[in-house]
Every structure is written in C-alpha cells, then in structure tokens.
mmCIF file of C-alpha atoms in Angstrom:
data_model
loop_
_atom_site.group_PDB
_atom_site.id
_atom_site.type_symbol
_atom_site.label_atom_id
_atom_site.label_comp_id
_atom_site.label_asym_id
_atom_site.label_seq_id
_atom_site.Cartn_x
_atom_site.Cartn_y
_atom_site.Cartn_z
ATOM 1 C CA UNK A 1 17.299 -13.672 -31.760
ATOM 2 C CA UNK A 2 19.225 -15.742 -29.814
ATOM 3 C CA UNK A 3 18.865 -18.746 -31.307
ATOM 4 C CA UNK A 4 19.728 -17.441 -34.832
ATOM 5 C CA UNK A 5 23.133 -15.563 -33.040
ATOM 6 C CA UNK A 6 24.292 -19.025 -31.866
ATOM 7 C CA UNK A 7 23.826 -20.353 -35.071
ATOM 8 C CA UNK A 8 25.842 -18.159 -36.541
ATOM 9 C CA UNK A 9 28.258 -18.389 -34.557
ATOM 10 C CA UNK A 10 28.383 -21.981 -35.301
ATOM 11 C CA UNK A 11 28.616 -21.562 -38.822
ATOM 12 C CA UNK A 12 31.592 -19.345 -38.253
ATOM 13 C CA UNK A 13 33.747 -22.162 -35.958
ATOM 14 C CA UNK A 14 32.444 -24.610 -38.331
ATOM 15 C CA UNK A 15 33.698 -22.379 -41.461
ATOM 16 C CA UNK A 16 37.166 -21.851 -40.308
ATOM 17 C CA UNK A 17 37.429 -25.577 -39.781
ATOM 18 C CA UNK A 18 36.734 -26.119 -43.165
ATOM 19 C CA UNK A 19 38.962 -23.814 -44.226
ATOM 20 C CA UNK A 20 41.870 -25.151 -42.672
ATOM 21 C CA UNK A 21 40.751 -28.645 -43.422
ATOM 22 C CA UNK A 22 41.585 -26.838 -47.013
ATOM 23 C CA UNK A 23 44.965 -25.955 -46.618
ATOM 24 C CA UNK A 24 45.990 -29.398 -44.859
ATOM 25 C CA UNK A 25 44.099 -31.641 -47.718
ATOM 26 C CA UNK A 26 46.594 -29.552 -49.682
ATOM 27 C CA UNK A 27 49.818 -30.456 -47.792
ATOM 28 C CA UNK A 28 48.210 -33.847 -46.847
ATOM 29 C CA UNK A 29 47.318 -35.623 -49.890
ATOM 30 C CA UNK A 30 50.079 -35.442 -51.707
ATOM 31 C CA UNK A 31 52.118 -38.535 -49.304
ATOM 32 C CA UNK A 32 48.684 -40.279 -49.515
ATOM 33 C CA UNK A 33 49.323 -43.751 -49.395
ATOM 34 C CA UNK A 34 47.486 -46.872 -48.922
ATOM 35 C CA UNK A 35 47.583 -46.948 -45.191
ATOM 36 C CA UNK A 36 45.632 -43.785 -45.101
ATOM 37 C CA UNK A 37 42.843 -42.275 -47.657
ATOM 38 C CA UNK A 38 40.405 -39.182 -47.364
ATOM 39 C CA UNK A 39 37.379 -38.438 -45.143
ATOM 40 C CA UNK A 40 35.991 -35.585 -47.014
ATOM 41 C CA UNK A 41 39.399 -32.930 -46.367
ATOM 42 C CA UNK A 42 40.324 -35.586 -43.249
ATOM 43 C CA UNK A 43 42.844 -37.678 -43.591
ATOM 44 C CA UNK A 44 41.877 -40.560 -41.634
ATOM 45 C CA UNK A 45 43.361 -44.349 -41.268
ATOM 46 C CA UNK A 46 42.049 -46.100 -44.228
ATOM 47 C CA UNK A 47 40.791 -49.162 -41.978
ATOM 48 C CA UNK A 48 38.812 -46.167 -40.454
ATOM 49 C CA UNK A 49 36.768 -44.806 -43.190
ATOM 50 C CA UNK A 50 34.135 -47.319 -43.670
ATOM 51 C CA UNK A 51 33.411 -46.996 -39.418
ATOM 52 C CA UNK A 52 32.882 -43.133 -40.178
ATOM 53 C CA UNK A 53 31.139 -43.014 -43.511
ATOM 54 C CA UNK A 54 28.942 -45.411 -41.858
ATOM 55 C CA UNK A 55 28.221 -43.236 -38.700
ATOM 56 C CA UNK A 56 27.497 -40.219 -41.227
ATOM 57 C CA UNK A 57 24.680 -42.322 -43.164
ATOM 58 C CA UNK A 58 23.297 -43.689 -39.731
ATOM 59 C CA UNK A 59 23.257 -40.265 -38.363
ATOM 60 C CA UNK A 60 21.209 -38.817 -41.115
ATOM 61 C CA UNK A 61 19.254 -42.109 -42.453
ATOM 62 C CA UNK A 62 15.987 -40.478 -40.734
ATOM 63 C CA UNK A 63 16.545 -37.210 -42.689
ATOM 64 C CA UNK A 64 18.054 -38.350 -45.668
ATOM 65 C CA UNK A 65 15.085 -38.208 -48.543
ATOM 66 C CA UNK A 66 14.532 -34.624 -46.859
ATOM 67 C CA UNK A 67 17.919 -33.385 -47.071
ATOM 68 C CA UNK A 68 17.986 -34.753 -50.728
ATOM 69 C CA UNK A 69 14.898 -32.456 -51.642
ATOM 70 C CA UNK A 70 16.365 -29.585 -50.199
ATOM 71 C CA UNK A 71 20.112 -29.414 -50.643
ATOM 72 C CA UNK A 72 19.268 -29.873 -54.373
ATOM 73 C CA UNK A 73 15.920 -27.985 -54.747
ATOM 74 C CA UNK A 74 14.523 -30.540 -55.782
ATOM 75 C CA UNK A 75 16.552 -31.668 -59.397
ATOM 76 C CA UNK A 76 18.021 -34.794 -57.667
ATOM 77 C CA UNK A 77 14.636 -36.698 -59.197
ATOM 78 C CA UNK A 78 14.837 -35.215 -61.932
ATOM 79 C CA UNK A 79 18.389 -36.630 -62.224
ATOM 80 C CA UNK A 80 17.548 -39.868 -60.450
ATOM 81 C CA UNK A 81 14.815 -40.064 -63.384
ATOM 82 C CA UNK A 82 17.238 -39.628 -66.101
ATOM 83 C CA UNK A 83 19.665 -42.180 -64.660
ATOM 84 C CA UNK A 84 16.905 -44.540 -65.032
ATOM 85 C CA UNK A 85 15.719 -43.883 -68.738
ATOM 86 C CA UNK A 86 19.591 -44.197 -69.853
ATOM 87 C CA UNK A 87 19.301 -47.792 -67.828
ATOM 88 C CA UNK A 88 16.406 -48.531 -69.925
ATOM 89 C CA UNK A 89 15.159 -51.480 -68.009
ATOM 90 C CA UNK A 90 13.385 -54.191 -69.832
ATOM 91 C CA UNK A 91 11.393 -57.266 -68.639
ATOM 92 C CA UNK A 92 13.467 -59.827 -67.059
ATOM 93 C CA UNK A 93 16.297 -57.056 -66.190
ATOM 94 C CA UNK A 94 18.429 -58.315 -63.430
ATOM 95 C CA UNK A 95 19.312 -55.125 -61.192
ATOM 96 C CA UNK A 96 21.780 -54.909 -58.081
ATOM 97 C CA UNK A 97 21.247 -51.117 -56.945
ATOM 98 C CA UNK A 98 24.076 -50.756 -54.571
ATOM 99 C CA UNK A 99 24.245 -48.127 -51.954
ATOM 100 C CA UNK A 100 20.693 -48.076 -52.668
ATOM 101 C CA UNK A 101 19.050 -48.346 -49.120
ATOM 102 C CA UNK A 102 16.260 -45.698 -49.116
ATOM 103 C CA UNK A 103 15.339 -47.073 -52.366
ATOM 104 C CA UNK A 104 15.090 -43.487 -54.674
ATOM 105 C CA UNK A 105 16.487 -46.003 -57.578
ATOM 106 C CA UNK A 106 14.802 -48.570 -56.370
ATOM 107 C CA UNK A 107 11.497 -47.754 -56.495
ATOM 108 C CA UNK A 108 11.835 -45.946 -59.971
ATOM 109 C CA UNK A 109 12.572 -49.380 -61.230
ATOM 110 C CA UNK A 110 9.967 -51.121 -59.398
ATOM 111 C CA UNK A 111 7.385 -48.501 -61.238
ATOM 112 C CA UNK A 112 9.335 -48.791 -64.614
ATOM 113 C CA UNK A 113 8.805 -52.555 -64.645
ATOM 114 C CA UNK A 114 5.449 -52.418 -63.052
ATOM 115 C CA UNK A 115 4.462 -50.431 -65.997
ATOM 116 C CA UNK A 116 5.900 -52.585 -68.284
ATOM 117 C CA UNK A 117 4.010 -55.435 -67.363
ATOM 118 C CA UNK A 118 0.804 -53.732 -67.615
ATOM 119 C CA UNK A 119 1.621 -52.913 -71.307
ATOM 120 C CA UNK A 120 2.659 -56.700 -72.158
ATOM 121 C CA UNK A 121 0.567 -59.194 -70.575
ATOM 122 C CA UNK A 122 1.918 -61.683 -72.692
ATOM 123 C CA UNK A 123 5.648 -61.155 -71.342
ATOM 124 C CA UNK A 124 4.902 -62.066 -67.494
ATOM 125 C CA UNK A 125 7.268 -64.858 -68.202
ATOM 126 C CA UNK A 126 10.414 -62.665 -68.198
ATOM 127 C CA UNK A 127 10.504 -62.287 -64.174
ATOM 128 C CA UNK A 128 12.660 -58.959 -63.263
ATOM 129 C CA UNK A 129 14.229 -58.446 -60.066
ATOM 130 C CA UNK A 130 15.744 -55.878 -57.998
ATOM 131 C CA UNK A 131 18.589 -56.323 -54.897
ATOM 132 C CA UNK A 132 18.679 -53.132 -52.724
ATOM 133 C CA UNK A 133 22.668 -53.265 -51.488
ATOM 134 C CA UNK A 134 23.729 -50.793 -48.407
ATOM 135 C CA UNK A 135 26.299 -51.030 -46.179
ATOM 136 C CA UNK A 136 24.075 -49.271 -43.621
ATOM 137 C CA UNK A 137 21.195 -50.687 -42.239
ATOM 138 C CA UNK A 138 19.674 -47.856 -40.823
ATOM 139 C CA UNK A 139 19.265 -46.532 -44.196
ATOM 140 C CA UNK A 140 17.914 -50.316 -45.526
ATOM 141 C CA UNK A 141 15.228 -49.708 -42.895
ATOM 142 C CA UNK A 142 14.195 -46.837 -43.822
ATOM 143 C CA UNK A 143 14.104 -48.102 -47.430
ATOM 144 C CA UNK A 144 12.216 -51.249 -46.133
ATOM 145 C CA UNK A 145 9.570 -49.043 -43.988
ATOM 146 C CA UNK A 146 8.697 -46.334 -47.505
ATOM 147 C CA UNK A 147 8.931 -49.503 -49.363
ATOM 148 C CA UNK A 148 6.209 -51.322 -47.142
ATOM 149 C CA UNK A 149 3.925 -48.178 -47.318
ATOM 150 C CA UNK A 150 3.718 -48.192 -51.274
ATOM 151 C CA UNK A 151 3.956 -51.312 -51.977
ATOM 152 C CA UNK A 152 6.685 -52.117 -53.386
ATOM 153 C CA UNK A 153 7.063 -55.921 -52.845
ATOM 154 C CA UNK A 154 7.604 -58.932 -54.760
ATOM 155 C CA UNK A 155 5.151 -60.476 -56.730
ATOM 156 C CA UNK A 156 4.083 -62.701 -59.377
ATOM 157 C CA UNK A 157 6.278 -60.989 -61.953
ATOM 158 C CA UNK A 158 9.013 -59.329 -59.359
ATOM 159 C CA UNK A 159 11.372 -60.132 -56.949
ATOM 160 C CA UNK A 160 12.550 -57.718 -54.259
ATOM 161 C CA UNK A 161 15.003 -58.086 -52.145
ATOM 162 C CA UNK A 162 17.156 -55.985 -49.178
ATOM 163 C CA UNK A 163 21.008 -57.122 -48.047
ATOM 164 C CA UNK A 164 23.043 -55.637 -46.177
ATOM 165 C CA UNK A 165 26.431 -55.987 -47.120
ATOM 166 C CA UNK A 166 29.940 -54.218 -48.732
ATOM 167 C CA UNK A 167 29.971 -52.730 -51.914
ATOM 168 C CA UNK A 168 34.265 -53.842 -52.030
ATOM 169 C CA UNK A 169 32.901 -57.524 -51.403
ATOM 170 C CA UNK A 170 29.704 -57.977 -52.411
ATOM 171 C CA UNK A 171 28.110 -61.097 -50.789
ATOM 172 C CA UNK A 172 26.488 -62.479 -53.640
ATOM 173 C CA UNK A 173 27.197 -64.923 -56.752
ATOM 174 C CA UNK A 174 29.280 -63.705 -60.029
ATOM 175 C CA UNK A 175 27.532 -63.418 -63.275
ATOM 176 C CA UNK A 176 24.846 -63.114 -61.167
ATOM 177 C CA UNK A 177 23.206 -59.495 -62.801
ATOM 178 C CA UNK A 178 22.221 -58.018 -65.910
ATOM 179 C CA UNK A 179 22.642 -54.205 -64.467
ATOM 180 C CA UNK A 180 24.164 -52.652 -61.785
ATOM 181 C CA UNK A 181 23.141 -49.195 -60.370
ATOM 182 C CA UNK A 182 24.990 -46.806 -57.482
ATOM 183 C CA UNK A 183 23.590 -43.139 -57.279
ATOM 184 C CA UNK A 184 25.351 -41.103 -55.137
ATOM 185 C CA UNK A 185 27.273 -43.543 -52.877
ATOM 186 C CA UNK A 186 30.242 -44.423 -54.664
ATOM 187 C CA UNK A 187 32.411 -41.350 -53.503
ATOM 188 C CA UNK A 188 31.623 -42.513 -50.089
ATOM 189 C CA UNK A 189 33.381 -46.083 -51.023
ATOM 190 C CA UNK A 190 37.006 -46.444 -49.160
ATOM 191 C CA UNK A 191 38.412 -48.357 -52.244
ATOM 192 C CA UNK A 192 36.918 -47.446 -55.588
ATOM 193 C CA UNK A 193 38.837 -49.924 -57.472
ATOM 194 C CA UNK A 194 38.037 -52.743 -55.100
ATOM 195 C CA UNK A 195 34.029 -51.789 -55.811
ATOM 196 C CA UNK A 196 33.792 -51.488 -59.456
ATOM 197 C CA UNK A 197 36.035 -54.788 -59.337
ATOM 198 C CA UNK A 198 33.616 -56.318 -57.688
ATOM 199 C CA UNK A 199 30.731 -54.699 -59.926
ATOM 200 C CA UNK A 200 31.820 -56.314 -62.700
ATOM 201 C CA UNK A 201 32.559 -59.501 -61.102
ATOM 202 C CA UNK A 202 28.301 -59.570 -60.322
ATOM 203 C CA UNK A 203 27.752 -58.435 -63.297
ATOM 204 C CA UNK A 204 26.614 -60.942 -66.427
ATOM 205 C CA UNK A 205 28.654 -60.680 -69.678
ATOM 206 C CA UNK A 206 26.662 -57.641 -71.401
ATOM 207 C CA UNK A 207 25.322 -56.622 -68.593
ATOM 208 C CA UNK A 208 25.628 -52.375 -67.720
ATOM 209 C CA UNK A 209 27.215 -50.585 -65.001
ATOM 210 C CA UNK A 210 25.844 -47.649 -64.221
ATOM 211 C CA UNK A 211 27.130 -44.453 -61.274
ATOM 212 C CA UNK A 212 25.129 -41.499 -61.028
ATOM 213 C CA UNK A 213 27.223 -39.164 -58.893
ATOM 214 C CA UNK A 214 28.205 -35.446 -58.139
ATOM 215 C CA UNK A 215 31.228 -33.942 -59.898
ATOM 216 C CA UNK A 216 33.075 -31.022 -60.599
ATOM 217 C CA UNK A 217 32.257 -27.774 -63.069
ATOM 218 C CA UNK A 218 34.999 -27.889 -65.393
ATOM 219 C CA UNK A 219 36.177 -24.811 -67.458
ATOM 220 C CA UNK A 220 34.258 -22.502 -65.727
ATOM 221 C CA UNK A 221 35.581 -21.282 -62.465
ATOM 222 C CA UNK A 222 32.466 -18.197 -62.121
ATOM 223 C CA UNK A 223 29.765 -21.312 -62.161
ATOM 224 C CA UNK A 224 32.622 -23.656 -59.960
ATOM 225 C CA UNK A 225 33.203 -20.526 -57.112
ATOM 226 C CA UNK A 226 29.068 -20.317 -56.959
ATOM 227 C CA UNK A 227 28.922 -23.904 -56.243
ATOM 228 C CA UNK A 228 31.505 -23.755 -53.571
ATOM 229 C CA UNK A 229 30.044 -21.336 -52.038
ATOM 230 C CA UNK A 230 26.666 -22.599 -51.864
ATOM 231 C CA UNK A 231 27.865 -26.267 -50.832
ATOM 232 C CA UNK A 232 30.053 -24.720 -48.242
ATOM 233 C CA UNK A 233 28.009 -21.499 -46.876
ATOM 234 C CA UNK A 234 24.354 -23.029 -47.464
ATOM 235 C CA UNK A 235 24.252 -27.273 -47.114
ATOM 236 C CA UNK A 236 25.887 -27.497 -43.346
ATOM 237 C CA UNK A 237 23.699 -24.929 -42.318
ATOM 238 C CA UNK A 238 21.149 -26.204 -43.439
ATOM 239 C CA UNK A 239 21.700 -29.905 -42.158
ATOM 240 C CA UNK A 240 22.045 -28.038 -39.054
ATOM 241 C CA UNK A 241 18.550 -26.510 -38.926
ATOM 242 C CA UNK A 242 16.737 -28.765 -40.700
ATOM 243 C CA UNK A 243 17.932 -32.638 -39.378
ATOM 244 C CA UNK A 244 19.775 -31.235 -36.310
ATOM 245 C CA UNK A 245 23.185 -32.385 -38.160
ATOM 246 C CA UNK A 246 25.814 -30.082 -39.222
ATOM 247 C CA UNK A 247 29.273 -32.375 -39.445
ATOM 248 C CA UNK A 248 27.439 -35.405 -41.253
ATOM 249 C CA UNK A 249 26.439 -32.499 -44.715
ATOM 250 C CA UNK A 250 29.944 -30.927 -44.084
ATOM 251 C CA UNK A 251 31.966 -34.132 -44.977
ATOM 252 C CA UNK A 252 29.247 -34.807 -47.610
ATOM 253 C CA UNK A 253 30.535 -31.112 -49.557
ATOM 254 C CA UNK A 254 33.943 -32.381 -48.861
ATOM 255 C CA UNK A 255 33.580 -35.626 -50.193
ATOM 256 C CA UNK A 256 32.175 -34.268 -53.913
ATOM 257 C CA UNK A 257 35.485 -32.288 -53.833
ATOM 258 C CA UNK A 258 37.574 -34.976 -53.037
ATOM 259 C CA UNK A 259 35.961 -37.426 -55.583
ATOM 260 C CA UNK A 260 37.834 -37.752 -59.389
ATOM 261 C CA UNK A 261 37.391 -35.763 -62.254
ATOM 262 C CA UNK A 262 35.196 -37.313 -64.714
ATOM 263 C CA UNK A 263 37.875 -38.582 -67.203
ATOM 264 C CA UNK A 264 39.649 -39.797 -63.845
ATOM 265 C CA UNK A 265 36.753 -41.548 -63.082
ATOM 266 C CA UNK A 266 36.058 -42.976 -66.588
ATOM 267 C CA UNK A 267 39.919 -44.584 -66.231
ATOM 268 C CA UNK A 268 39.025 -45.861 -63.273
ATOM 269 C CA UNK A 269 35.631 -47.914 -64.504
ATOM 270 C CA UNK A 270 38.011 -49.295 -67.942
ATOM 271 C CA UNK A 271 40.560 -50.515 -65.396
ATOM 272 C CA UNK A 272 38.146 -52.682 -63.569
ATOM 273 C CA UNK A 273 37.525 -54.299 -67.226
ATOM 274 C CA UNK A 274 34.946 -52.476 -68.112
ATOM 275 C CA UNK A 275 34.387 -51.331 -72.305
ATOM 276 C CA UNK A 276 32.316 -48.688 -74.381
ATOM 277 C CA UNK A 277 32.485 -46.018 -71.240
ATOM 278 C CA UNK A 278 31.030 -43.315 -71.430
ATOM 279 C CA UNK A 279 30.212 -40.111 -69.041
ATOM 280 C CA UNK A 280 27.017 -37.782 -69.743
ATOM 281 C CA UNK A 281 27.036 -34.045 -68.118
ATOM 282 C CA UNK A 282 23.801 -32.761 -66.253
ATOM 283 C CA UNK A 283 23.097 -29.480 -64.721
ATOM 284 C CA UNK A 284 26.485 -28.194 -66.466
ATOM 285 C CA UNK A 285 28.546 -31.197 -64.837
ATOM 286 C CA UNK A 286 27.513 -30.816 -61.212
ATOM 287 C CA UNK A 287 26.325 -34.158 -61.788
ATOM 288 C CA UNK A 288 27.452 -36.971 -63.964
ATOM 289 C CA UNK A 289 26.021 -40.391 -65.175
ATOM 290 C CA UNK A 290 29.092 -42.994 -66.054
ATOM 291 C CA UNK A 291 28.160 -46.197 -67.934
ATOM 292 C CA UNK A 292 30.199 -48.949 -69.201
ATOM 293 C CA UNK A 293 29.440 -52.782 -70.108
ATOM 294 C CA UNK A 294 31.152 -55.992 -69.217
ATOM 295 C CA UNK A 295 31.618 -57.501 -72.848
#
C-alpha cells in the first residue's frame, strides 16, 4: 500500500508539471528563435538539445524494445512491418536506417532480404546492405548485442554495418544510398531541416526517403482528448514502474505534441528537395509514414 501511495503521489507532482509545462509552451514558443528550440514543452538552449535527447535514449536504451511493446500494446510491429512493405526492398537495395540503433527496422530488412535470396539463387550477385545510424551508442549496443544473438551479420550476399554518428551531418559519402529509413527518431532531431538535408544529400538519385513517426489525430478532438489522456495519465507511469524512468517517457509524450502536423511535415521533406511526397495515415493518424524520392 505504500508503495502504490507514493506512486501516486508522484504521478500527481509529475502531472502538474506537465501541466504548467502546457501553459508556458504556450507563451514560450511563440518568440522561438534559432538560439533556442523545444525539449518536449521545455524550452531549452538549442546547442543543448542534442546533450539531453541523448541522456533520454541512454537512460532508457536497456528498456527501450520493452517500453515499445507496452506503451503501444503491441501495434508498433505491426506498424514497423508496414513501413517496411511500402519500402519494398529489393536485392541490391542500399539502406541507411538512421536513428536505427536497436535495430526494429533493421532486422526486418535483414529478414526481408534474407528471404529474398532464398527465393532467387540466381540473383546473389546483387549484394544488399544495411548501415544502422544512432547518435547514441548505448542504444547501437544494444542493437549490436540482439543483433549478435540472431544472427544478423554480414555475409556472402549482405553487408551490415553499425556507426555512430549525427543524423544533421551524417559521416558518410553522398550518393552513397538507394533508401533511407528513420522510425520514430526524427522528432527527437534538434534541426529537422538540417537532417532531411542531409538525407537527401546520402541519398542516390531515385533513391526513397522514408519517416515512420507519431502524429497528431486530426478532425477529431473525442479520439485526440483519449490520446492525450492516455499518453499523459498512462506512458510516464508506466516508464516509472516498468524501467524505473518516469522523466525520460514524459518528454517522449511531449515531444509527439511538439512535432509538425503532417502537411507541415510533408513541406518540410519538399524543401529539402525532395519530389512525389506523400504521407499515409495508420491507426487513424496516430502514426504516419512520409515518403518522398530524390529525382
């Protein structure tokens, strides 16, 4: 009994907070200007973010696949599955999954291609490839570790590789990829611009860019007040019970709020040069898949 009273009362001080995180984000973000940016409802230093997104991902990397499975019940692989049949992979496909480091996308491709190879003997030629990108190592070695365990390694017909490194300046060659995945990781990106920039600078001419990432319930503000509640009332608590980690699942409700609206978003990915972009809705737009090609 005790235990669950001091619990509560956590989720209480933790509940005002984020309700007069609310009103300030309000006042706040308004006079945004490039010297500062968001940290979920935070406004922070914008030389600052990258230190404290980083410290969120390192504080949870142990917990993360866990937290995954149970803040969503589940439907993030179902949605991590459709991302990956709209990327329709073929032999020889070039990937960079970025923000990728426990390897969810990752691995689906690994298996896609895998697959494919059994079905075309003839076409182990066309060598495919996969680089897992994350600016957080903690999370790379937890990808590494799962990766280890089911083998997902290179081989004869794949090549697998793990960098650590910044999605706004990629450390790797242009025209380098033939598709370019980030699930779930590029809200958590100080400068948006400066990383699809640089997606498409990797990126081969035809080559796809691809973001699967939470959004907003538009034109339905029943459905949109459930969700709030449930990412406010339910995920910290959670994170607090389950990984011992309230503050890290609090900024991550706080960051889906504070990321663009998907026609936002869709200007944002055509600015960066990209053409034919598109958004598709799942789960009645809690989630969205954005795709474009460099052409």
């Amino acid at each position: 009994m005790f235990r669950k009273l001091n619990l509560f009362k956590i989720y209480r001080t933790f509940n005002k907070r984020q309700l007069s995180l609310s009103i300030r984000c309000c006042n706040n973000f308004t006079e945004e200007s490039k010297d500062f940016t968001h940290f979920g409802f935070e406004t922070v230093k914008t030389d600052e973010k990258t230190e404290k997104v980083h410290q969120v991902f390192k504080d949870v990397a142990e917990k993360y696949d866990l937290m995954n499975d149970a803040m969503s019940m589940g439907i993030h692989r179902l949605w991590k599955d459709i991302f990956l049949e709209r990327l329709y992979p073929t032999l020889g496909t070039k990937l960079l999954d970025v923000a990728g480091g426990t390897g969810d996308i990752a691995f689906r491709y690994i298996n896609y291609i895998n697959n494919l190879n059994k079905s075309n003997q003839d076409a182990y030629s066309k060598k495919s490839s996969v680089t897992i990108l994350d600016i957080n190592q903690h999370m790379l070695n937890v990808g590494m570790e799962r990766a280890e365990k089911l083998g997902h390694i290179s081989n004869e017909t794949l090549d697998v590789e793990w960098v650590c490194g910044n999605a706004e300046e990629l450390p790797l060659e242009s025209d380098q990829f033939t598709a370019y995945t980030i699930a779930f990781g590029i809200r958590n990106v100080t400068h948006i611009d400066k990383a699809l920039r640089e997606a498409y600078r990797v990126l081969k001419p035809g080559g796809r860019f691809m973001c699967l990432e939470f959004s907003h319930i538009e034109n339905n503000e029943t459905l949109q007040w459930l969700y709030d509640q449930y990412s406010f009332q339910v995920i910290p608590p959670m994170g607090q019970i389950l990984a011992n980690q309230w503050q890290p699942y609090q900024y991550l409700v706080e960051s889906i709020r504070k990321f663009p609206k998907k026609l936002e978003f869709k200007s944002m990915i055509e600015e960066a040069g990209f053409k034919q972009v598109t958004y598709e809705n799942l789960t009645l737009g809690i989630c969205a898949i954005h795709s474009g090609f460099k052409l």
